[in-house]
PDB file of C-alpha atoms in Angstrom:
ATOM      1  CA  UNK A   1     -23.002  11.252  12.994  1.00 43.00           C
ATOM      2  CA  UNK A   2     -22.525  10.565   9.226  1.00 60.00           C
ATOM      3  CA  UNK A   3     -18.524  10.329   8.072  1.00 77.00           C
ATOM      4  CA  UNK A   4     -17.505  12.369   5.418  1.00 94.00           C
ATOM      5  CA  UNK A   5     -16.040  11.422   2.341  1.00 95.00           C
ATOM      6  CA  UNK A   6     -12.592  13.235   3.460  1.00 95.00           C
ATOM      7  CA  UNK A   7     -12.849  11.134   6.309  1.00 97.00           C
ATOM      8  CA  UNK A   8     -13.112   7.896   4.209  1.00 97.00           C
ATOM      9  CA  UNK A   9     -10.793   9.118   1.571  1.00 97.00           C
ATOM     10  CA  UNK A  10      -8.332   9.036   5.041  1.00 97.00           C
ATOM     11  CA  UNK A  11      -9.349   5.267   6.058  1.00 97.00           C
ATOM     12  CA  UNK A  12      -8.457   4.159   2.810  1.00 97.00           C
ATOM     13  CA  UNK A  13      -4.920   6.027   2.775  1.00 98.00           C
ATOM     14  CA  UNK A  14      -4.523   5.255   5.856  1.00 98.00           C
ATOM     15  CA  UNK A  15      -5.280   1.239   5.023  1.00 98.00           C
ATOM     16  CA  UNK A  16      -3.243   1.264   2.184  1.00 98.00           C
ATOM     17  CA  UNK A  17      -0.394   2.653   4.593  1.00 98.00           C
ATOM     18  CA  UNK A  18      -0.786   0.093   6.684  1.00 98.00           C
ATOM     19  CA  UNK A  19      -0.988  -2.879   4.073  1.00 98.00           C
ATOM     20  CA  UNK A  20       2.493  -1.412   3.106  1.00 97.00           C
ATOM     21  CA  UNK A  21       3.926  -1.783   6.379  1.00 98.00           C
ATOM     22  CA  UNK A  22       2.776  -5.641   6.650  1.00 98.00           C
ATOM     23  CA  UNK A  23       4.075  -6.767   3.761  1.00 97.00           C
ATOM     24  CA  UNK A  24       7.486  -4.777   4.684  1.00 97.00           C
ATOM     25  CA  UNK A  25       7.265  -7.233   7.927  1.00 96.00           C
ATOM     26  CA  UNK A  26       6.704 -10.018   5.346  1.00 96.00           C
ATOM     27  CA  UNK A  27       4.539 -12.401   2.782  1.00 95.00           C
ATOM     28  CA  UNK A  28       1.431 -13.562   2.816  1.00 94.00           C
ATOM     29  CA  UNK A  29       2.675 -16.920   4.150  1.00 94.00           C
ATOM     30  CA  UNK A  30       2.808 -15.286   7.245  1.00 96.00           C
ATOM     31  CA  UNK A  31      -0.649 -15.764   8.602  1.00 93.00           C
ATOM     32  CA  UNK A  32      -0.290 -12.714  10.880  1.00 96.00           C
ATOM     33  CA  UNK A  33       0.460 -10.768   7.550  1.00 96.00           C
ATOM     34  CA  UNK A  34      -2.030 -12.113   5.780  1.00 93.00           C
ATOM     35  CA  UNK A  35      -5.077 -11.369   8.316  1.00 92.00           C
ATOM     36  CA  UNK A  36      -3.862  -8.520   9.086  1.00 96.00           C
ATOM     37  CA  UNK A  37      -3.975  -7.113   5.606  1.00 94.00           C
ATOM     38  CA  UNK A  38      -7.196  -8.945   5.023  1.00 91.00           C
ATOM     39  CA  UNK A  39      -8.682  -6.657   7.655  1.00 93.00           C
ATOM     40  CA  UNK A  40      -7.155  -3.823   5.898  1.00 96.00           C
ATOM     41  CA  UNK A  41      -9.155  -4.793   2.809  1.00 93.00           C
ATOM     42  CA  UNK A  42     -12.567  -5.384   5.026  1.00 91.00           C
ATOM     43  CA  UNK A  43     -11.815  -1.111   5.996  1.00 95.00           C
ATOM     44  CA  UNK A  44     -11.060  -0.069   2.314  1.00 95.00           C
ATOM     45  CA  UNK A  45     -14.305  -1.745   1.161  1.00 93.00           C
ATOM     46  CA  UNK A  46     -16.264  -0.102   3.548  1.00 93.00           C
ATOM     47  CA  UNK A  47     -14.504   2.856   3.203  1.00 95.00           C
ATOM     48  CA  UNK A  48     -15.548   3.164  -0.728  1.00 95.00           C
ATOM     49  CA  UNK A  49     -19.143   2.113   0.338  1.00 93.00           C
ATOM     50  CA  UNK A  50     -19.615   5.059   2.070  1.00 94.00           C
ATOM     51  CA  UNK A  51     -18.122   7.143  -0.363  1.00 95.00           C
ATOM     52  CA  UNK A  52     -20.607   9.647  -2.686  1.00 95.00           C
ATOM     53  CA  UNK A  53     -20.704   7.661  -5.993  1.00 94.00           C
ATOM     54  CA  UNK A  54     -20.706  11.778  -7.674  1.00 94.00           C
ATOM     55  CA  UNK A  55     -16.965  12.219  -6.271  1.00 95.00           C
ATOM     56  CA  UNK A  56     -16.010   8.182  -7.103  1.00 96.00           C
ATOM     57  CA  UNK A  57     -16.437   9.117 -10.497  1.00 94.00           C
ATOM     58  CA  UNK A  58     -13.507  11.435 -10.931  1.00 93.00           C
ATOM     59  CA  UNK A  59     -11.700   8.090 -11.417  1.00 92.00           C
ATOM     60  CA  UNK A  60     -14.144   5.640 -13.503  1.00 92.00           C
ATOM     61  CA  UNK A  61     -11.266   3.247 -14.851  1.00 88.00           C
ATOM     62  CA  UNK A  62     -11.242   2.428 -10.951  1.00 89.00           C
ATOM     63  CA  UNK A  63     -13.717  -0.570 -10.125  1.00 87.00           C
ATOM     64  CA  UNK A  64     -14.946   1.370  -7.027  1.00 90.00           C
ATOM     65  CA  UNK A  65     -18.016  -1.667  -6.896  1.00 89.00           C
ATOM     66  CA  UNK A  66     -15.196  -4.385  -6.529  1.00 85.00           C
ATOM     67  CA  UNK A  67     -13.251  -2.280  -4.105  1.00 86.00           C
ATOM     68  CA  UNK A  68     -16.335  -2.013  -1.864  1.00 86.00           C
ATOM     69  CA  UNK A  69     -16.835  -6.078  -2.529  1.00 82.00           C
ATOM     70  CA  UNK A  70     -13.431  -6.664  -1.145  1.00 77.00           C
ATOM     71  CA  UNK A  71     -15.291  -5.734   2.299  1.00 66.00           C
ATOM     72  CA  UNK A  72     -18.041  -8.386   1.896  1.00 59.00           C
ATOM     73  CA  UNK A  73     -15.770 -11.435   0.757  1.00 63.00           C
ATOM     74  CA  UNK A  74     -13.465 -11.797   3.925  1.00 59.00           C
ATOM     75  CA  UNK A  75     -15.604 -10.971   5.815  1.00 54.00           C
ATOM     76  CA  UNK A  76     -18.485 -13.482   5.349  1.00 49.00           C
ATOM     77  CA  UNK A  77     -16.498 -16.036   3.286  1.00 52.00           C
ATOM     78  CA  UNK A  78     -13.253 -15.939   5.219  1.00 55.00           C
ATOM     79  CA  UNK A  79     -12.250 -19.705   4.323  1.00 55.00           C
ATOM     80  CA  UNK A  80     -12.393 -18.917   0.932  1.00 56.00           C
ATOM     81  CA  UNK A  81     -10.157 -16.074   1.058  1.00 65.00           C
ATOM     82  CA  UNK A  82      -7.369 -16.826  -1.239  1.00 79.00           C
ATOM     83  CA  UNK A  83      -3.561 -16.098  -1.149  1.00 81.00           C
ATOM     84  CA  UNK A  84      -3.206 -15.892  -4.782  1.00 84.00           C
ATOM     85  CA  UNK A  85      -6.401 -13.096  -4.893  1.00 82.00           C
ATOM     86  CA  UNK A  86      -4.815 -11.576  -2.041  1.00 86.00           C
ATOM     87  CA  UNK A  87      -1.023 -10.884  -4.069  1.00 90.00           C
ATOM     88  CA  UNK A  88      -2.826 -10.145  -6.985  1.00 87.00           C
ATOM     89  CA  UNK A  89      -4.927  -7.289  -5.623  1.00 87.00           C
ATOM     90  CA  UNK A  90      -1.822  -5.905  -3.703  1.00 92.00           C
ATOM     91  CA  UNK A  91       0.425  -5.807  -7.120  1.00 93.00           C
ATOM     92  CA  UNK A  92      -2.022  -4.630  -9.640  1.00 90.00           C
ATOM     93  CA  UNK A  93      -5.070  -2.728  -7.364  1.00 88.00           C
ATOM     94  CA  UNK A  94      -2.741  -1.222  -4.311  1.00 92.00           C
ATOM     95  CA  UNK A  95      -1.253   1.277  -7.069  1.00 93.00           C
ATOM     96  CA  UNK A  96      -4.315   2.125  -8.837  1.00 91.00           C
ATOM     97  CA  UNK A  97      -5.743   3.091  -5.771  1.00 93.00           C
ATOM     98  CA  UNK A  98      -3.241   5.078  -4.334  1.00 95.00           C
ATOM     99  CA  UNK A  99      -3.913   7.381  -7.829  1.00 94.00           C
ATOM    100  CA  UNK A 100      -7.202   6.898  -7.059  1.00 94.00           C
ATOM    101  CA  UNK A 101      -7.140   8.368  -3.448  1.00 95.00           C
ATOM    102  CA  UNK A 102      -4.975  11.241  -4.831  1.00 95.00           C
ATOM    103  CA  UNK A 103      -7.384  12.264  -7.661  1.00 94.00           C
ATOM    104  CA  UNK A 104     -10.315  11.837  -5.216  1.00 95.00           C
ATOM    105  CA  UNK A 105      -8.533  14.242  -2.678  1.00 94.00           C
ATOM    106  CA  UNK A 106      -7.876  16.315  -5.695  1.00 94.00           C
ATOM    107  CA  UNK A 107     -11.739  16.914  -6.696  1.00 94.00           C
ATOM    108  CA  UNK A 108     -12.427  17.557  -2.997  1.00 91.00           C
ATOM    109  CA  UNK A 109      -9.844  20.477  -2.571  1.00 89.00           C
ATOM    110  CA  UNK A 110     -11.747  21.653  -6.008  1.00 84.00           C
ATOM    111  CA  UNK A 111     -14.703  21.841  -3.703  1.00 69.00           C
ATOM    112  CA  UNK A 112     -13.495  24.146  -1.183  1.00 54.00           C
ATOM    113  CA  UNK A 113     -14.565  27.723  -0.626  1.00 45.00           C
ATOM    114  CA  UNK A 114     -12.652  30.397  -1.981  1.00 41.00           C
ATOM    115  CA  UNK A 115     -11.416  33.070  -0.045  1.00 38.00           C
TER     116      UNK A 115
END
């Protein structure tokens, strides 16, 4: 059965909640912190792939082709996953996304039936 974009829209809330509540744990020197989060990224990415690119375009400043990359590059190039990527995603992507996830929710609820 084929996900819905609601349902992806959720994963990647639901990611970013959890990426929130590693780093509260601690850094990304912490290796369990930083594969955990990793993995978070790997759902996000393949979240957004599955995503209809008609609704992903609510938000166009958003690199939604990136965000779906960030599944690909852990996962099949895990030793060249890098700390410094890592932190720099989390402090400049993590917010945009989290207005991205709320304007995407936003166009949905647009969608719905009145009545």
């Amino acid at each position: 059965m084929k996900r819905r974009d609601r349902e992806r829209i959720d994963d990647v809330e639901v990611a970013l909640i959890a990426i929130g509540s590693h780093l509260a744990r601690g850094g990304l020197d912490d290796g369990l912190v930083f594969d955990a989060i990793r993995i978070r990224f790997i759902e996000i990415g393949e979240a957004v792939k599955g995503i209809d690119g008609a609704l992903l375009n609510v938000a166009p400043e958003i690199p939604w082709q990136e965000i779906a990359g960030m599944r690909d590059r852990p996962t099949h190039h895990y030793f060249d996953t890098s700390h410094a990527i890592l932190q720099a995603t989390i402090d400049h992507d993590i917010p945009l996304l989290w207005d991205a996830v709320g304007l995407l929710r936003e166009a949905l609820a647009g969608d719905r039936p009145k009545g």
